[in-house]
PDB file of C-alpha atoms in Angstrom:
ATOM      1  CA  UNK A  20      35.435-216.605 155.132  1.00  0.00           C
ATOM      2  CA  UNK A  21      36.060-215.461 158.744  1.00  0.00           C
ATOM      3  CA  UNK A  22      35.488-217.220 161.379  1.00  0.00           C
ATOM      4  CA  UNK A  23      35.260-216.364 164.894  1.00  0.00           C
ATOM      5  CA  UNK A  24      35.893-218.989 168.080  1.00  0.00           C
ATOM      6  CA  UNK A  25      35.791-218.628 171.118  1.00  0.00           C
ATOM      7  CA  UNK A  26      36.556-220.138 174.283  1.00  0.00           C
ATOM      8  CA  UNK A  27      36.821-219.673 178.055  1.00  0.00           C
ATOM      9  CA  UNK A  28      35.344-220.917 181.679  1.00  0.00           C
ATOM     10  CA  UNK A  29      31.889-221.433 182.073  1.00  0.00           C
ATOM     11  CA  UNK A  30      31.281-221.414 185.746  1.00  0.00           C
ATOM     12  CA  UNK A  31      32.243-218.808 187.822  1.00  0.00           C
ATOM     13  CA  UNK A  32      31.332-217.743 191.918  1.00  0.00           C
ATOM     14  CA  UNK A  33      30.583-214.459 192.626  1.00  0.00           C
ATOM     15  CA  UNK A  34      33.348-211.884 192.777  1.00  0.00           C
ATOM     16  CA  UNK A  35      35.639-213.861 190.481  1.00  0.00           C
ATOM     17  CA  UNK A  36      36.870-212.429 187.190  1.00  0.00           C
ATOM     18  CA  UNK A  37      35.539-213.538 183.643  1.00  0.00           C
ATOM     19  CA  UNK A  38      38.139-214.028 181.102  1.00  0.00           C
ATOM     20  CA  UNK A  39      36.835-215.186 177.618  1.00  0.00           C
ATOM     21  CA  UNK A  40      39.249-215.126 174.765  1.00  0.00           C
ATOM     22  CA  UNK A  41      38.362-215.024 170.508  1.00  0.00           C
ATOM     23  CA  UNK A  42      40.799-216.698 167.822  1.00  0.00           C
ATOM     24  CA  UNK A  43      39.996-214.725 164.222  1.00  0.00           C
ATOM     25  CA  UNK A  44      40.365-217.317 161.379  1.00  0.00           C
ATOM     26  CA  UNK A  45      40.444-216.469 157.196  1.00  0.00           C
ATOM     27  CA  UNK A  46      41.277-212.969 157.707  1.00  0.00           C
ATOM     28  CA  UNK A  47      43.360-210.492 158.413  1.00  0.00           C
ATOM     29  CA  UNK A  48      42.739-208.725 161.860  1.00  0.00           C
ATOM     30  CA  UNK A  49      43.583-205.592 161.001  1.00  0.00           C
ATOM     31  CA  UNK A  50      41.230-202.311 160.024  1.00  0.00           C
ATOM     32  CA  UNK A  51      38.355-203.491 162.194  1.00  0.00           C
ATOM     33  CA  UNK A  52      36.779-203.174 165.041  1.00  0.00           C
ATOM     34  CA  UNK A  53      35.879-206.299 167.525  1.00  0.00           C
ATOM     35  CA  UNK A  54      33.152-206.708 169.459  1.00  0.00           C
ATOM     36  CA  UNK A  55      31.373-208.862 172.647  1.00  0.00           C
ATOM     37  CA  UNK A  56      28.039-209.168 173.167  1.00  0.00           C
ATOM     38  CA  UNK A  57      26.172-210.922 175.846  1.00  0.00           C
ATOM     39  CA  UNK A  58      22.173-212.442 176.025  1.00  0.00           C
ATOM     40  CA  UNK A  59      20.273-213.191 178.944  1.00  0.00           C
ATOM     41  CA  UNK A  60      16.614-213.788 179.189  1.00  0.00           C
ATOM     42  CA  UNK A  61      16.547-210.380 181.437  1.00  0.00           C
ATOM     43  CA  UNK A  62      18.389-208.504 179.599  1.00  0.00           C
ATOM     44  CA  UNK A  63      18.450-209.523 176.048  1.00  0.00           C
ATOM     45  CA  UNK A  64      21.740-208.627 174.032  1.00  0.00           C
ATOM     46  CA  UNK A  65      23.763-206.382 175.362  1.00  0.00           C
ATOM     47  CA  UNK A  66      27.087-204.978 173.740  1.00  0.00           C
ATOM     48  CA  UNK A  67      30.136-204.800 176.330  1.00  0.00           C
ATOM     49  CA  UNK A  68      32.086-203.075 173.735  1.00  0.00           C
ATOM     50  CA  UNK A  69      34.773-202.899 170.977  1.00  0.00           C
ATOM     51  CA  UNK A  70      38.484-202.897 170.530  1.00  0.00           C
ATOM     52  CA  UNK A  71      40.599-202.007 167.258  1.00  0.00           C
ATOM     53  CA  UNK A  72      43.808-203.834 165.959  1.00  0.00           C
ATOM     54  CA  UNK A  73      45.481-200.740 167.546  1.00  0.00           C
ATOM     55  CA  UNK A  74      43.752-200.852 171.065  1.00  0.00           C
ATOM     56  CA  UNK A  75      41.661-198.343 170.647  1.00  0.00           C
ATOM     57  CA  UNK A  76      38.271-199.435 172.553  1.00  0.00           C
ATOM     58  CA  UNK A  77      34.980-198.638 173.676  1.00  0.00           C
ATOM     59  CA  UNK A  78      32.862-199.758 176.606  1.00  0.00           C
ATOM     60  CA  UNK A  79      29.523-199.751 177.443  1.00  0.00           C
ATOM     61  CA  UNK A  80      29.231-197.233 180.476  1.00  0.00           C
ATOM     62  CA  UNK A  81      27.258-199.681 182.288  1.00  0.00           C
ATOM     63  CA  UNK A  82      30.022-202.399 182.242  1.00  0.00           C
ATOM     64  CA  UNK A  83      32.993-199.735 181.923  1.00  0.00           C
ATOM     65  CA  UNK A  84      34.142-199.952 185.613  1.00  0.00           C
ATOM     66  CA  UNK A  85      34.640-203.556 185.256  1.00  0.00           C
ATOM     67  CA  UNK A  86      35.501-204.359 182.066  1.00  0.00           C
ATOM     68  CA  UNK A  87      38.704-205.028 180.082  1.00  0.00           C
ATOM     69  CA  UNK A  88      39.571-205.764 176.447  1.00  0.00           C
ATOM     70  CA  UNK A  89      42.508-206.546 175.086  1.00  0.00           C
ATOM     71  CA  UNK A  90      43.878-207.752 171.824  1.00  0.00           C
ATOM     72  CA  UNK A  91      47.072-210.127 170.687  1.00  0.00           C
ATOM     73  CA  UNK A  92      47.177-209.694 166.631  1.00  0.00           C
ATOM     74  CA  UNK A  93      50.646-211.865 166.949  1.00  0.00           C
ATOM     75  CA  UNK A  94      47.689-214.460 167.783  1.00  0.00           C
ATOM     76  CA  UNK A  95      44.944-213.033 165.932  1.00  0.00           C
ATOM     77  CA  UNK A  96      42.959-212.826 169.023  1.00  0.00           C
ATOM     78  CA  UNK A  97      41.240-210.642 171.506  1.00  0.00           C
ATOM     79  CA  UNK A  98      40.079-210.922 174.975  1.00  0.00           C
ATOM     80  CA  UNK A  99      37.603-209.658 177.399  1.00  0.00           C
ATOM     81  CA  UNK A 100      37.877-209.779 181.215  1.00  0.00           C
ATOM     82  CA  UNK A 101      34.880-208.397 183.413  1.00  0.00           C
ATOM     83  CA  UNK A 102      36.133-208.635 187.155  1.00  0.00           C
ATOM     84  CA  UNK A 103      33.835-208.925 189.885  1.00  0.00           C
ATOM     85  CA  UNK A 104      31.023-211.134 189.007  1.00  0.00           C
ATOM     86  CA  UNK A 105      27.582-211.751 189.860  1.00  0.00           C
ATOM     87  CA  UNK A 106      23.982-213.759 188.878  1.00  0.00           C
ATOM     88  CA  UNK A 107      23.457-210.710 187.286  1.00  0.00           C
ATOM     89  CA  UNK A 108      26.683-211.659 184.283  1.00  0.00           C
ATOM     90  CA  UNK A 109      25.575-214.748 183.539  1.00  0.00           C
ATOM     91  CA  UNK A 110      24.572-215.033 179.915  1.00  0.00           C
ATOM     92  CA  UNK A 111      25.929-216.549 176.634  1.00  0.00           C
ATOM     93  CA  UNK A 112      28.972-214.478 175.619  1.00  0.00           C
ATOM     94  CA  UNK A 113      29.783-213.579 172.186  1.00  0.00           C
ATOM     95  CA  UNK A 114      32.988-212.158 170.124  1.00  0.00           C
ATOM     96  CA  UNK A 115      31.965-210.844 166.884  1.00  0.00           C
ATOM     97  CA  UNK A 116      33.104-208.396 164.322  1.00  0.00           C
ATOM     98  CA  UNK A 117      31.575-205.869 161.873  1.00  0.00           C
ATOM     99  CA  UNK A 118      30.296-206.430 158.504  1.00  0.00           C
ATOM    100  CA  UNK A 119      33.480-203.911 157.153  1.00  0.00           C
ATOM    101  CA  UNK A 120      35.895-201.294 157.940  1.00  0.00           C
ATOM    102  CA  UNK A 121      33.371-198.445 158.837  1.00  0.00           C
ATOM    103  CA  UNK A 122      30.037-200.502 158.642  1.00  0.00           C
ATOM    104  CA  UNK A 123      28.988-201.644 162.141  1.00  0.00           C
ATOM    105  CA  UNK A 124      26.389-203.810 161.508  1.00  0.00           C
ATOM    106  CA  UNK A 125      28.069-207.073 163.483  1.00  0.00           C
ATOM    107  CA  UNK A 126      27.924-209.778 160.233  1.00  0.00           C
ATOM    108  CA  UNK A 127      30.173-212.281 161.823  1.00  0.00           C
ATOM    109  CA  UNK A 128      29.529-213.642 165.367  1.00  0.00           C
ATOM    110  CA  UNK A 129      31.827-216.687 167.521  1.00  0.00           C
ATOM    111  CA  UNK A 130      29.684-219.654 168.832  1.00  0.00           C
ATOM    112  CA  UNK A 131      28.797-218.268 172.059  1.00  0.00           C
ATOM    113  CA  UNK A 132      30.194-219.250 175.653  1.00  0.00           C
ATOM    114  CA  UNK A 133      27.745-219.598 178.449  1.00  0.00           C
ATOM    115  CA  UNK A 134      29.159-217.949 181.469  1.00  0.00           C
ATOM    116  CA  UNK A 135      27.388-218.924 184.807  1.00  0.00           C
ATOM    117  CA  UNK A 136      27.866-217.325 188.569  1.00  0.00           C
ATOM    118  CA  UNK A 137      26.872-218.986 191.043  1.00  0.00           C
ATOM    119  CA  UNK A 138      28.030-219.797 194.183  1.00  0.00           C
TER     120      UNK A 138
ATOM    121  CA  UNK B  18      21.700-194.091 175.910  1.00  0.00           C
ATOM    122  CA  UNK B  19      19.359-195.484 172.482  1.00  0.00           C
ATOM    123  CA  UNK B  20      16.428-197.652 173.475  1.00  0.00           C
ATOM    124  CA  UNK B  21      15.212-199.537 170.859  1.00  0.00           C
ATOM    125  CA  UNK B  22      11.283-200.866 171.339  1.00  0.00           C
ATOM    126  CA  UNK B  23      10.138-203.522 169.036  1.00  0.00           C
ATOM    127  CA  UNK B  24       6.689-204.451 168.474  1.00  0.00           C
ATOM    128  CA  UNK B  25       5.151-207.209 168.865  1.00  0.00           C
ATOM    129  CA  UNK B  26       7.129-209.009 171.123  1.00  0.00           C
ATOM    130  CA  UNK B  27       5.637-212.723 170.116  1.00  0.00           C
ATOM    131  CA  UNK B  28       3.828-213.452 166.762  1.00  0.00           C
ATOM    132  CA  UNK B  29       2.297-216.733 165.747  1.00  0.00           C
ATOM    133  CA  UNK B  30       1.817-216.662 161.945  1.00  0.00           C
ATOM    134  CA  UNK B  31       0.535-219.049 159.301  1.00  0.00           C
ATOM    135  CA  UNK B  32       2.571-219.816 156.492  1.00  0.00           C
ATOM    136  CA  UNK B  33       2.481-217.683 153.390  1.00  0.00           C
ATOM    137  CA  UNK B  34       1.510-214.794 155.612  1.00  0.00           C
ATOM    138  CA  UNK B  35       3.074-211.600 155.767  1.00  0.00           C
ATOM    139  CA  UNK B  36       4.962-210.316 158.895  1.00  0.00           C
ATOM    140  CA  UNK B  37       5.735-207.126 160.191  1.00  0.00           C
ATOM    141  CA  UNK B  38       8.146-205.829 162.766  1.00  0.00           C
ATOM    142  CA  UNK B  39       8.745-202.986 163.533  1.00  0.00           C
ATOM    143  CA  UNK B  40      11.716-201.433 165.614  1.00  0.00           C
ATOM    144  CA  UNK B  41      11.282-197.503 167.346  1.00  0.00           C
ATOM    145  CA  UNK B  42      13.955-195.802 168.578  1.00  0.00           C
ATOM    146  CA  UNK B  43      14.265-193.507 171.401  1.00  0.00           C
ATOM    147  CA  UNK B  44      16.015-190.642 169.324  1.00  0.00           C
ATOM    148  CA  UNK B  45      17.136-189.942 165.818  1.00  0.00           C
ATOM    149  CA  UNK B  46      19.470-192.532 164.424  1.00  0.00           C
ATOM    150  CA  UNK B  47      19.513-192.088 161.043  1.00  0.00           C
ATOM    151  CA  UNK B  48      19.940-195.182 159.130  1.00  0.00           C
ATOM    152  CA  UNK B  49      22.381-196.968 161.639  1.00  0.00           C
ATOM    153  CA  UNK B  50      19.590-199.487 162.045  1.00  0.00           C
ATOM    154  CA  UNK B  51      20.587-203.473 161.619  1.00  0.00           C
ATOM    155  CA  UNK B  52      18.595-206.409 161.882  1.00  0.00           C
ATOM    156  CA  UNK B  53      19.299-209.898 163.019  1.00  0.00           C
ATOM    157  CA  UNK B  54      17.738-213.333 163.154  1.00  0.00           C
ATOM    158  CA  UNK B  55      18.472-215.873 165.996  1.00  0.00           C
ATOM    159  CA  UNK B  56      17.059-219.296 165.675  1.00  0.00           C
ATOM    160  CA  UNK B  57      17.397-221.246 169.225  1.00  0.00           C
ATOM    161  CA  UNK B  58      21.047-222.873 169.912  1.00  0.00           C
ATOM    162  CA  UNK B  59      22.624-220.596 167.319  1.00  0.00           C
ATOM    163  CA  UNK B  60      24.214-216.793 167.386  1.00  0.00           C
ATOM    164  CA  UNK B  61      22.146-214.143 165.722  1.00  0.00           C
ATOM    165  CA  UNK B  62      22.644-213.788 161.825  1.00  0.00           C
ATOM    166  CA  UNK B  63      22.741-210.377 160.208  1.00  0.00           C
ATOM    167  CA  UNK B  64      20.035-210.463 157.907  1.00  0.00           C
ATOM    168  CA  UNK B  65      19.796-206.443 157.080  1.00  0.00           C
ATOM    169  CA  UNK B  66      22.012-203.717 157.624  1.00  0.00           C
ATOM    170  CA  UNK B  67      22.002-199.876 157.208  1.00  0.00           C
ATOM    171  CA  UNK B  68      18.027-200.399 157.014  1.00  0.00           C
ATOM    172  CA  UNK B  69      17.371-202.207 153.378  1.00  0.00           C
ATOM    173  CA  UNK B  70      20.733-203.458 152.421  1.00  0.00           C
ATOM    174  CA  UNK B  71      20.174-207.436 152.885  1.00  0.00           C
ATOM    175  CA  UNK B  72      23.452-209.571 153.384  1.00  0.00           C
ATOM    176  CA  UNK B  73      24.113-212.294 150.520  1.00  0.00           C
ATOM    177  CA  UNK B  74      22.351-215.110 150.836  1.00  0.00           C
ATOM    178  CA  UNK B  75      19.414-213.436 152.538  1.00  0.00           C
ATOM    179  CA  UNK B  76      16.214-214.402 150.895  1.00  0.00           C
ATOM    180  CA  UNK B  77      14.099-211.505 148.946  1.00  0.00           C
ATOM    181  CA  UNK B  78      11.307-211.718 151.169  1.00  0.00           C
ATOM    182  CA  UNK B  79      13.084-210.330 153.522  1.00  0.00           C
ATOM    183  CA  UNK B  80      12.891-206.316 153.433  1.00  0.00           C
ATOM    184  CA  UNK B  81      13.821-203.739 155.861  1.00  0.00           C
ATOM    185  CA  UNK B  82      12.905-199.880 155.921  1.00  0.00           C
ATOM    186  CA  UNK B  83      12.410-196.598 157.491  1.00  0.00           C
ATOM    187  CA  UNK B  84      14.484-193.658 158.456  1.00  0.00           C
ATOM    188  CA  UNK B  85      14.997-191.393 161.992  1.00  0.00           C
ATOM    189  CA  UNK B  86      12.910-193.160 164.465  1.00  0.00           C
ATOM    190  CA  UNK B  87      10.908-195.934 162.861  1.00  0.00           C
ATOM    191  CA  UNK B  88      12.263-198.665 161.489  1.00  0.00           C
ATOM    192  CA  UNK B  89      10.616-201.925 160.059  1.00  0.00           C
ATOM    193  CA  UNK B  90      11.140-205.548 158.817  1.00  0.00           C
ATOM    194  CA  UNK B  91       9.225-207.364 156.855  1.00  0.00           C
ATOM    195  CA  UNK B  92       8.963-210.943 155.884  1.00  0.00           C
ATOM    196  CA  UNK B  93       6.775-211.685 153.162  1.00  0.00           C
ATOM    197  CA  UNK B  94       5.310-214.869 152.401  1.00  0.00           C
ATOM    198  CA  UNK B  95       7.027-216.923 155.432  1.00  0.00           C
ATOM    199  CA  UNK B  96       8.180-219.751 155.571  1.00  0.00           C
ATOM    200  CA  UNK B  97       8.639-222.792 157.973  1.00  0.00           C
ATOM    201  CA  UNK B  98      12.426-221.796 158.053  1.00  0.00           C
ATOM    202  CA  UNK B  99      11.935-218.439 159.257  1.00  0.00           C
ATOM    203  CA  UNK B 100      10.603-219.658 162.726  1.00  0.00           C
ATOM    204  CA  UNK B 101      13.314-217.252 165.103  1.00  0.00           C
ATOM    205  CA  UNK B 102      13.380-214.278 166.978  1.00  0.00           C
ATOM    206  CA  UNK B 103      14.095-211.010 165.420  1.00  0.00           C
ATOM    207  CA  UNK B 104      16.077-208.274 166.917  1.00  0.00           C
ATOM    208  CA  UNK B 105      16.771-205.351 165.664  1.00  0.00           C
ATOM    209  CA  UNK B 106      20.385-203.058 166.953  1.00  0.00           C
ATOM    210  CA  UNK B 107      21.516-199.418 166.646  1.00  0.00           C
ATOM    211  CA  UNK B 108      25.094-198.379 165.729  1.00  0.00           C
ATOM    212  CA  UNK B 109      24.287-194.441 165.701  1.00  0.00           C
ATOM    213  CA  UNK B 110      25.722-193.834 168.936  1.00  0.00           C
ATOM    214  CA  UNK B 111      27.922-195.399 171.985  1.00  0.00           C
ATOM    215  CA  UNK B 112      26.775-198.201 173.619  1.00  0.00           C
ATOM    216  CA  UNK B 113      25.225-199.829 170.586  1.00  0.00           C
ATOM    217  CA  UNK B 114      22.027-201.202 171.540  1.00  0.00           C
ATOM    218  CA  UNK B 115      19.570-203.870 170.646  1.00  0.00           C
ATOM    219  CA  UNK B 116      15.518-203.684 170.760  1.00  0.00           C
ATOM    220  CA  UNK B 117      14.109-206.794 173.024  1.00  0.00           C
ATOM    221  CA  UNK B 118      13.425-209.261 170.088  1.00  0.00           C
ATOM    222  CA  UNK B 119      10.067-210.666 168.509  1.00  0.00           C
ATOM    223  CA  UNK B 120       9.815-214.410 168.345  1.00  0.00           C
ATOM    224  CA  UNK B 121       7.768-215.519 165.702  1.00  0.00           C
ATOM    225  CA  UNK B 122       6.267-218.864 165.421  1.00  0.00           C
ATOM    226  CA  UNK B 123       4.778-221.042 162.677  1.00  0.00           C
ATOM    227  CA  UNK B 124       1.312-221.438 162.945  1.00  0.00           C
TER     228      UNK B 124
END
């Protein structure tokens, strides 16, 4: 069964850098695709984007400029940085992956962090 | 970008009742239509994907369907348990998006 968890700092002030990391558990990491979403009350869930066992990602245009994944499958983890904060990031962060190699219906999620900017 | 419009937003229902969501997208996506269910202090759980194909472990009452456009879930018969927000997400095209969510409540 995989298993997803995360982990990362919670409280941020504006302008710093959001770094959230995801430890994959029960299966291999290879052949799929891994995700982050976010949820606020404002803006629901939003994806961020996806990154492959090879590095091959894609943002959402909205974040793109400030966004960075990465991926360690020595550790059987990935990462996501998103530089420059503001009120307007915080939400409950999530790493998740798709149901299967070419299904992208997101069937395992992480616990979700809570990421708060203030000042 | 896909925007995704579900309807109703909030829905208080009496057990044994039927429920109906539905999910409208802003173009064409085919089938790449998923739904979730979030209960509050937990992540979302995929309930449906690709329309109608319900994950193991879902119970039957739960149906999804639709095509293009217009997409819909239904619970029938609900139960207690099924008190959550709905929301459904499209994996047509880059970025993926979600509709707003439906919260439905027990009566």
């Amino acid at each position: 069964q995989v298993q997803l968890q995360q982990w990362g700092a919670g409280l941020l002030r504006p302008s710093e850098t959001l770094t959230l990391s995801c430890a994959v558990y029960g299966e291999s990491f290879s052949d799929f695709y891994w995700s982050w979403i976010r949820q606020s009350p404002e803006k629901g869930l939003e994806w961020i984007g996806e990154i492959n066992e090879i590095g091959r990602i894609n943002y959402n245009p909205s974040l793109e400029s400030r966004v960075t994944m990465s991926i360690d499958t020595s550790k059987n983890q990935f990462s996501l940085k998103l530089g420059s904060v503001t009120a307007a990031d915080t939400a409950i962060y999530y790493c998740a992956r798709y149901y299967g190699s070419g299904s992208y219906s997101l069937a395992y999620w992480g616990q979700g962090t809570l990421v708060t900017v203030s000042s | 970008e896909v925007v995704l419009t579900q309807s109703p937003d909030f829905q208080s229902v009496t057990p044994k009742e039927k429920v109906t969501i539905t999910c409208r997208a802003s173009q064409s996506i085919g089938g790449s239509l998923h739904w979730y269910q979030q209960k509050p202090g937990q992540s979302p759980k995929l309930l449906i994907k690709y329309v109608s194909q319900s994950m193991s472990g879902v119970p039957s009452r739960f149906r999804g369907s639709g095509s293009g456009t217009d997409f819909t879930l239904t619970i029938n018969s609900l139960e207690a348990e099924d008190a959550a927000a709905y929301y459904c997400h499209q994996s047509k095209s880059f970025p993926h998006t979600f509709g707003q969510g439906t919260k439905v409540e027990i009566k």
